[in-house]
Coordinates of C-alpha atoms in Angstrom, one line a residue:
M1192 CA -25.8 -38.0 -26.8
T1193 CA -27.2 -37.4 -30.4
T1194 CA -30.0 -35.2 -31.7
E1195 CA -32.0 -38.4 -32.1
Q1196 CA -32.2 -39.0 -28.3
T1197 CA -31.9 -36.1 -25.9
A1198 CA -31.9 -36.3 -22.1
D1199 CA -35.5 -35.0 -21.8
S1200 CA -36.9 -37.1 -24.5
P1201 CA -40.3 -38.7 -23.6
S1202 CA -39.4 -41.9 -25.4
S1203 CA -40.2 -45.1 -23.5
T1204 CA -37.8 -48.0 -23.1
A1205 CA -39.8 -49.9 -25.7
D1206 CA -39.6 -47.0 -28.1
R1207 CA -35.8 -46.7 -27.7
L1208 CA -35.4 -50.5 -28.2
A1209 CA -37.6 -50.3 -31.3
A1210 CA -35.0 -48.0 -32.9
L1211 CA -32.2 -50.5 -32.5
P1212 CA -31.6 -53.5 -34.8
I1213 CA -32.1 -56.1 -32.1
R1214 CA -33.0 -59.7 -32.9
D1215 CA -36.6 -60.1 -34.0
E1216 CA -37.4 -62.6 -31.2
L1217 CA -36.4 -60.0 -28.6
R1218 CA -38.8 -57.3 -29.7
G1219 CA -41.6 -56.8 -27.3
Q1220 CA -40.1 -58.9 -24.6
E1221 CA -39.6 -58.0 -20.9
P1222 CA -36.4 -58.8 -18.9
Y1223 CA -36.5 -61.1 -16.0
G1224 CA -36.9 -59.4 -12.6
A1225 CA -38.7 -59.4 -9.3
P1226 CA -39.6 -56.3 -7.3
Q1227 CA -36.6 -54.9 -5.4
L1228 CA -38.2 -53.1 -2.5
S1229 CA -36.7 -52.2 0.9
V1230 CA -39.0 -53.8 3.5
A1231 CA -38.5 -55.4 6.8
A1232 CA -39.1 -59.0 5.6
M1233 CA -38.0 -59.7 2.0
L1234 CA -39.5 -63.1 1.3
N1235 CA -40.0 -63.0 -2.4
V1236 CA -36.8 -64.3 -4.2
N1237 CA -35.9 -67.4 -2.1
E1238 CA -32.7 -66.0 -0.7
T1239 CA -31.3 -67.4 2.5
T1240 CA -32.6 -64.9 5.0
Y1241 CA -30.1 -65.8 7.7
G1242 CA -26.9 -63.6 7.3
M1243 CA -23.6 -65.2 6.6
P1244 CA -22.1 -66.5 9.9
E1245 CA -19.3 -64.3 11.2
E1246 CA -16.8 -67.1 11.1
V1247 CA -17.6 -67.6 7.4
V1248 CA -17.4 -63.9 6.7
E1249 CA -13.9 -63.9 8.2
A1250 CA -12.8 -66.9 6.2
I1251 CA -14.1 -65.4 2.9
T1252 CA -12.4 -62.1 3.7
D1253 CA -9.1 -63.8 4.4
R1254 CA -9.3 -65.9 1.2
V1255 CA -10.3 -63.0 -1.0
R1256 CA -7.6 -60.8 0.5
A1257 CA -5.0 -63.5 -0.5
A1258 CA -6.5 -63.8 -4.0
A1259 CA -6.4 -60.0 -4.4
R1260 CA -2.6 -60.1 -4.2
G1261 CA -2.6 -62.0 -7.5
L1262 CA -5.3 -60.1 -9.4
N1263 CA -2.7 -58.9 -11.9
R1264 CA -2.8 -62.5 -13.2
Y1265 CA -5.7 -64.4 -14.8
P1266 CA -7.4 -66.8 -12.5
D1267 CA -7.2 -70.6 -12.8
R1268 CA -9.1 -71.2 -15.9
E1269 CA -10.0 -74.7 -14.7
F1270 CA -10.9 -73.6 -11.2
T1271 CA -9.3 -76.9 -10.0
A1272 CA -9.4 -76.4 -6.3
L1273 CA -13.0 -75.3 -6.4
R1274 CA -14.1 -78.3 -8.5
E1275 CA -12.4 -80.6 -6.0
K1276 CA -14.2 -79.0 -3.1
L1277 CA -17.5 -79.2 -4.9
A1278 CA -17.1 -82.9 -5.7
D1279 CA -16.3 -83.6 -2.0
F1280 CA -19.3 -81.7 -0.9
L1281 CA -21.7 -83.5 -3.3
G1282 CA -20.3 -87.0 -2.5
H1283 CA -21.8 -89.9 -4.5
G1284 CA -18.3 -90.9 -5.6
L1285 CA -18.0 -87.8 -7.9
A1286 CA -14.6 -86.7 -9.2
A1287 CA -13.5 -83.2 -10.0
E1288 CA -13.6 -83.8 -13.7
Q1289 CA -17.3 -84.3 -13.4
I1290 CA -17.9 -80.9 -12.0
W1291 CA -18.5 -77.6 -13.8
A1292 CA -19.0 -74.2 -12.3
A1293 CA -20.1 -70.7 -13.5
N1294 CA -21.4 -67.4 -12.3
G1295 CA -24.6 -68.6 -10.8
S1296 CA -26.8 -71.5 -12.1
N1297 CA -28.1 -69.1 -14.7
E1298 CA -24.8 -69.2 -16.5
I1299 CA -24.6 -72.9 -15.9
M1300 CA -27.9 -73.2 -17.9
Q1301 CA -26.7 -70.8 -20.5
H1302 CA -23.6 -73.0 -21.0
I1303 CA -25.7 -76.1 -21.3
L1304 CA -28.0 -74.6 -23.9
Q1305 CA -25.1 -73.0 -25.8
A1306 CA -23.5 -76.5 -26.1
F1307 CA -26.6 -78.7 -26.7
A1308 CA -29.4 -76.4 -27.9
G1309 CA -29.2 -73.3 -30.2
P1310 CA -30.6 -72.4 -33.6
G1311 CA -32.9 -75.1 -35.0
R1312 CA -33.0 -77.0 -31.6
T1313 CA -35.6 -77.3 -28.9
V1314 CA -35.6 -76.8 -25.2
M1315 CA -38.5 -78.2 -23.1
A1316 CA -39.6 -77.5 -19.5
F1317 CA -42.8 -78.0 -17.6
P1318 CA -44.6 -74.9 -16.3
P1319 CA -45.4 -73.7 -13.8
T1320 CA -41.6 -73.8 -13.3
Y1321 CA -38.7 -71.4 -13.1
S1322 CA -39.5 -68.5 -15.3
M1323 CA -36.0 -68.1 -16.6
Y1324 CA -36.1 -71.3 -18.7
P1325 CA -37.8 -69.7 -21.7
L1326 CA -35.4 -66.8 -21.4
Y1327 CA -32.4 -69.2 -21.5
A1328 CA -33.9 -70.6 -24.7
R1329 CA -34.5 -67.2 -26.2
G1330 CA -31.0 -66.0 -25.4
T1331 CA -29.5 -69.0 -27.2
N1332 CA -31.9 -68.7 -30.1
S1333 CA -33.5 -72.1 -29.2
R1334 CA -37.1 -72.9 -29.6
Y1335 CA -38.9 -73.3 -26.2
V1336 CA -41.6 -75.9 -25.7
A1337 CA -43.8 -75.7 -22.6
G1338 CA -44.9 -79.1 -21.3
T1339 CA -47.7 -79.6 -18.8
R1340 CA -48.1 -80.9 -15.3
G1341 CA -51.0 -82.5 -13.5
E1342 CA -53.5 -80.3 -11.6
D1343 CA -51.6 -81.0 -8.3
F1344 CA -48.3 -79.8 -10.0
V1345 CA -46.9 -83.3 -9.7
Q1346 CA -45.1 -84.9 -12.7
R1347 CA -45.7 -88.6 -13.3
P1348 CA -43.4 -90.9 -15.3
D1349 CA -45.9 -91.9 -18.0
D1350 CA -47.0 -88.3 -18.7
V1351 CA -43.4 -87.0 -18.9
V1352 CA -42.4 -89.9 -21.2
A1353 CA -45.3 -89.2 -23.5
Q1354 CA -44.4 -85.5 -23.8
I1355 CA -40.7 -86.1 -24.4
R1356 CA -41.5 -88.6 -27.2
R1357 CA -44.0 -86.3 -28.8
H1358 CA -41.8 -83.2 -28.9
R1359 CA -38.3 -84.9 -29.1
P1360 CA -36.5 -81.9 -27.6
H1361 CA -32.7 -81.5 -27.7
V1362 CA -32.7 -80.5 -24.0
V1363 CA -35.3 -81.2 -21.4
I1364 CA -35.2 -79.5 -18.0
L1365 CA -36.7 -81.1 -14.9
C1366 CA -36.8 -78.8 -11.9
S1367 CA -36.6 -80.7 -8.5
P1368 CA -37.6 -79.3 -6.1
N1369 CA -39.6 -77.3 -8.6
N1370 CA -39.8 -73.5 -8.4
P1371 CA -42.4 -72.2 -7.7
T1372 CA -44.3 -75.2 -6.4
G1373 CA -41.7 -76.7 -4.1
T1374 CA -42.5 -80.2 -5.3
A1375 CA -39.7 -82.8 -5.8
L1376 CA -39.4 -85.5 -8.4
G1377 CA -39.2 -89.2 -7.7
L1378 CA -36.2 -90.8 -9.2
D1379 CA -38.6 -92.9 -11.3
V1380 CA -39.6 -89.8 -13.2
V1381 CA -36.0 -88.9 -14.0
E1382 CA -35.2 -92.5 -15.0
A1383 CA -38.2 -92.6 -17.2
A1384 CA -37.4 -89.3 -18.8
Y1385 CA -33.8 -90.3 -19.5
E1386 CA -34.9 -93.6 -21.1
A1387 CA -37.6 -91.8 -23.2
A1388 CA -35.0 -89.2 -24.3
G1389 CA -32.6 -91.9 -25.6
D1390 CA -34.4 -92.1 -29.0
S1391 CA -33.8 -88.4 -29.7
Q1392 CA -30.4 -88.2 -27.9
T1393 CA -31.9 -85.6 -25.6
M1394 CA -29.8 -84.1 -22.8
V1395 CA -31.8 -84.3 -19.5
V1396 CA -31.0 -81.6 -17.0
V1397 CA -32.3 -81.9 -13.4
D1398 CA -32.2 -78.5 -11.8
E1399 CA -31.7 -79.0 -8.1
A1400 CA -31.1 -75.4 -7.1
Y1401 CA -33.0 -76.1 -3.8
G1402 CA -31.7 -79.6 -3.3
E1403 CA -30.3 -79.1 0.1
F1404 CA -33.7 -78.2 1.5
R1405 CA -35.3 -81.5 0.5
Q1406 CA -37.5 -83.4 3.0
P1407 CA -35.9 -86.4 4.7
G1408 CA -36.0 -89.4 2.3
T1409 CA -36.4 -87.3 -0.8
P1410 CA -33.6 -88.5 -3.2
S1411 CA -31.3 -86.5 -5.4
A1412 CA -30.8 -87.2 -9.1
L1413 CA -27.1 -87.4 -8.3
E1414 CA -27.8 -91.0 -7.5
L1415 CA -28.5 -91.6 -11.1
L1416 CA -25.5 -90.1 -12.8
H1417 CA -23.3 -93.2 -13.1
G1418 CA -23.7 -94.7 -16.6
R1419 CA -25.9 -91.9 -17.9
P1420 CA -23.8 -89.6 -20.0
R1421 CA -26.7 -87.4 -21.1
L1422 CA -27.8 -86.6 -17.6
I1423 CA -26.8 -83.4 -15.9
V1424 CA -27.6 -82.3 -12.3
S1425 CA -27.4 -78.6 -11.6
R1426 CA -26.9 -77.0 -8.2
T1427 CA -26.2 -73.5 -6.8
M1428 CA -24.5 -71.9 -3.8
S1429 CA -27.0 -69.0 -3.8
K1430 CA -29.5 -70.7 -1.6
A1431 CA -28.2 -73.1 1.0
F1432 CA -24.7 -71.5 1.1
A1433 CA -26.2 -67.9 1.5
L1434 CA -24.0 -66.9 -1.4
A1435 CA -26.6 -65.3 -3.7
G1436 CA -24.4 -62.2 -4.0
G1437 CA -21.4 -64.3 -4.8
R1438 CA -22.9 -65.9 -8.0
L1439 CA -21.7 -69.5 -8.0
G1440 CA -23.6 -72.2 -9.7
Y1441 CA -22.3 -75.7 -10.6
L1442 CA -23.3 -79.0 -12.1
A1443 CA -22.3 -82.7 -12.0
A1444 CA -22.3 -84.8 -15.1
A1445 CA -20.1 -87.2 -17.1
P1446 CA -16.6 -85.8 -17.9
E1447 CA -17.5 -85.5 -21.5
V1448 CA -20.2 -83.0 -20.7
T1449 CA -17.7 -80.7 -18.9
D1450 CA -15.5 -81.1 -22.0
A1451 CA -18.4 -79.9 -24.2
L1452 CA -19.0 -76.9 -21.9
R1453 CA -15.4 -75.8 -22.3
L1454 CA -16.2 -75.2 -26.0
V1455 CA -18.7 -72.4 -25.2
R1456 CA -17.4 -70.8 -21.9
L1457 CA -15.8 -67.4 -22.1
P1458 CA -12.1 -67.2 -21.2
Y1459 CA -11.4 -67.2 -17.5
H1460 CA -15.2 -66.9 -16.8
L1461 CA -14.8 -67.5 -13.0
S1462 CA -12.9 -64.7 -11.3
A1463 CA -10.3 -65.4 -8.7
I1464 CA -12.5 -63.5 -6.2
T1465 CA -15.5 -65.7 -7.0
Q1466 CA -13.4 -68.9 -6.7
A1467 CA -11.9 -67.7 -3.4
A1468 CA -15.2 -66.9 -1.8
A1469 CA -16.8 -70.1 -2.9
E1470 CA -13.9 -72.2 -1.6
A1471 CA -14.0 -70.5 1.8
A1472 CA -17.8 -71.1 2.0
L1473 CA -17.4 -74.8 1.1
D1474 CA -14.8 -75.1 3.9
H1475 CA -17.6 -74.0 6.3
A1476 CA -20.4 -76.1 4.8
E1477 CA -21.3 -77.5 8.2
A1478 CA -22.1 -74.1 9.7
L1479 CA -24.0 -73.0 6.7
M1480 CA -26.1 -76.3 6.6
A1481 CA -27.1 -75.6 10.2
N1482 CA -29.0 -72.5 8.9
V1483 CA -30.6 -74.7 6.2
E1484 CA -32.1 -76.8 9.0
R1485 CA -33.5 -73.7 10.7
I1486 CA -35.0 -72.6 7.4
K1487 CA -36.6 -76.0 6.9
A1488 CA -38.2 -75.7 10.3
Q1489 CA -39.8 -72.4 9.4
R1490 CA -40.9 -73.8 6.0
D1491 CA -42.7 -76.6 7.7
R1492 CA -44.2 -74.2 10.2
I1493 CA -45.6 -72.1 7.3
V1494 CA -47.2 -75.2 5.8
D1495 CA -48.8 -76.2 9.1
E1496 CA -50.1 -72.7 10.0
L1497 CA -51.4 -71.9 6.5
T1498 CA -53.3 -75.2 6.5
A1499 CA -54.8 -74.2 9.9
M1500 CA -55.9 -70.9 8.3
G1501 CA -57.9 -72.8 5.7
L1502 CA -55.5 -72.1 2.8
Q1503 CA -53.9 -74.7 0.6
P1504 CA -50.1 -74.8 0.8
V1505 CA -48.3 -77.1 -1.5
P1506 CA -46.0 -79.6 0.5
S1507 CA -42.5 -78.2 -0.1
D1508 CA -39.0 -79.7 -0.5
A1509 CA -37.6 -76.2 -1.0
N1510 CA -37.0 -73.1 1.1
F1511 CA -40.3 -71.6 0.1
V1512 CA -44.0 -72.4 0.1
L1513 CA -46.6 -71.9 -2.7
F1514 CA -50.0 -71.5 -1.3
G1515 CA -53.5 -71.1 -2.8
G1516 CA -57.0 -70.6 -1.6
L1517 CA -56.9 -66.8 -1.8
A1518 CA -59.9 -65.0 -3.3
D1519 CA -57.8 -62.1 -4.3
A1520 CA -54.1 -62.9 -4.3
H1521 CA -53.1 -59.4 -5.2
A1522 CA -55.0 -57.9 -2.3
A1523 CA -53.3 -60.3 0.0
W1524 CA -49.9 -59.4 -1.5
Q1525 CA -50.6 -55.7 -1.1
H1526 CA -51.7 -56.1 2.5
L1527 CA -48.5 -58.0 3.3
L1528 CA -46.4 -55.4 1.6
D1529 CA -48.2 -52.6 3.6
D1530 CA -47.1 -54.5 6.7
G1531 CA -43.5 -54.7 5.5
V1532 CA -43.6 -58.2 4.2
L1533 CA -42.7 -58.8 0.5
V1534 CA -43.8 -62.1 -1.1
R1535 CA -44.0 -63.2 -4.7
E1536 CA -46.9 -62.9 -7.1
L1537 CA -46.6 -65.5 -9.8
G1538 CA -49.6 -65.2 -12.1
I1539 CA -51.1 -68.4 -10.7
A1540 CA -54.7 -67.6 -9.8
G1541 CA -55.4 -67.5 -6.1
H1542 CA -51.7 -68.3 -5.2
L1543 CA -48.7 -66.5 -3.7
R1544 CA -45.2 -67.8 -2.9
V1545 CA -43.4 -67.0 0.3
T1546 CA -39.7 -67.7 1.2
A1547 CA -39.2 -69.3 4.6
G1548 CA -37.4 -66.7 6.6
T1549 CA -36.1 -66.4 10.1
E1550 CA -38.5 -67.2 12.9
E1551 CA -39.2 -63.4 13.3
E1552 CA -39.8 -62.9 9.6
T1553 CA -42.0 -66.0 9.4
S1554 CA -44.0 -64.7 12.4
A1555 CA -44.4 -61.3 10.7
F1556 CA -45.7 -63.0 7.5
L1557 CA -48.1 -65.3 9.3
G1558 CA -49.4 -62.6 11.5
S1559 CA -50.0 -60.2 8.6
L1560 CA -51.7 -62.8 6.5
G1561 CA -53.9 -63.9 9.4
R1562 CA -55.1 -60.3 9.8
H1563 CA -55.8 -60.0 6.1
L1564 CA -57.9 -63.2 6.1
A1565 CA -59.8 -62.1 9.2
A1566 CA -60.6 -58.8 7.5
S1567 CA -61.6 -60.4 4.2
G1568 CA -63.8 -63.2 5.6
G1569 CA -61.2 -65.9 5.7
R1570 CA -60.0 -65.6 2.1

């Protein structure tokens, strides 16, 4: 500790940062984060609210114990076994050389932008969407362009095409199902975006972090990978596999894309422990997908019951529901929190987002919100 900064100094975080020679574009910025509060029903960050099944806990424990015996050595740099298991899980005729993995889909996106964006290059996404996209761009010194959506949050091929041709980004990100709206893209949108991006040799990334929660009949962009070397489909094990604490994201793309990502990854970026835990979870995909079906049932229940309350939930293909029609969204958020239910404020007027939890958590949310609406005249 120096004389410039003592333990009892009143300086704020902003003041302390201002004293450092950080990059200009980072000055005045806020880090990503959601409230981390200990409440009975934590329904704000779209985690799987069902705990890991005991049989999977045991399998992960056994696999990690075995990996621990070799921690004096570096892990498999190519995470070969994991890539093979991920390819098998995704299907669609994918091979291990088409798979890449990293510490969460956040690092996946970082690798993509490090390889294909960067200084003097542009990244485009379509708000309201995942709030990390601008931060990925900023972290790689890329320029971020915010596209637009229709009033119903839906993206349509002609509109997406026009925006891509106007801005000619180096990377365009399409989120499907989209966070925070829960809306999924038709393959016609992805196909149109890919064709429009051909003139500018733009990489098209379809972020399918919530892909396993899609409604029946909603397609995956994995179907479009063949013959499209500039198309990337990103996934995560944080949601459907209940592995948010394990930090494992992955993508599928042409083999040359994974070759490009090798140029920017840090050495041995996936620990032996991470690989072991992910492999064990993939071996028990069937048990974990059973919880996905339970979550989907609660999601659909939320949509039905919020509609009956006179609110406007957005039809969802994810494990959460965005809903509007609130006169004072913050007052509703606070009422829910006072009742031990934490949901997400998003800065969209009149809207909140709730994760589909267990049956008990969903009942607690619906009951609390119903009481709030009754006390506030229905809104």
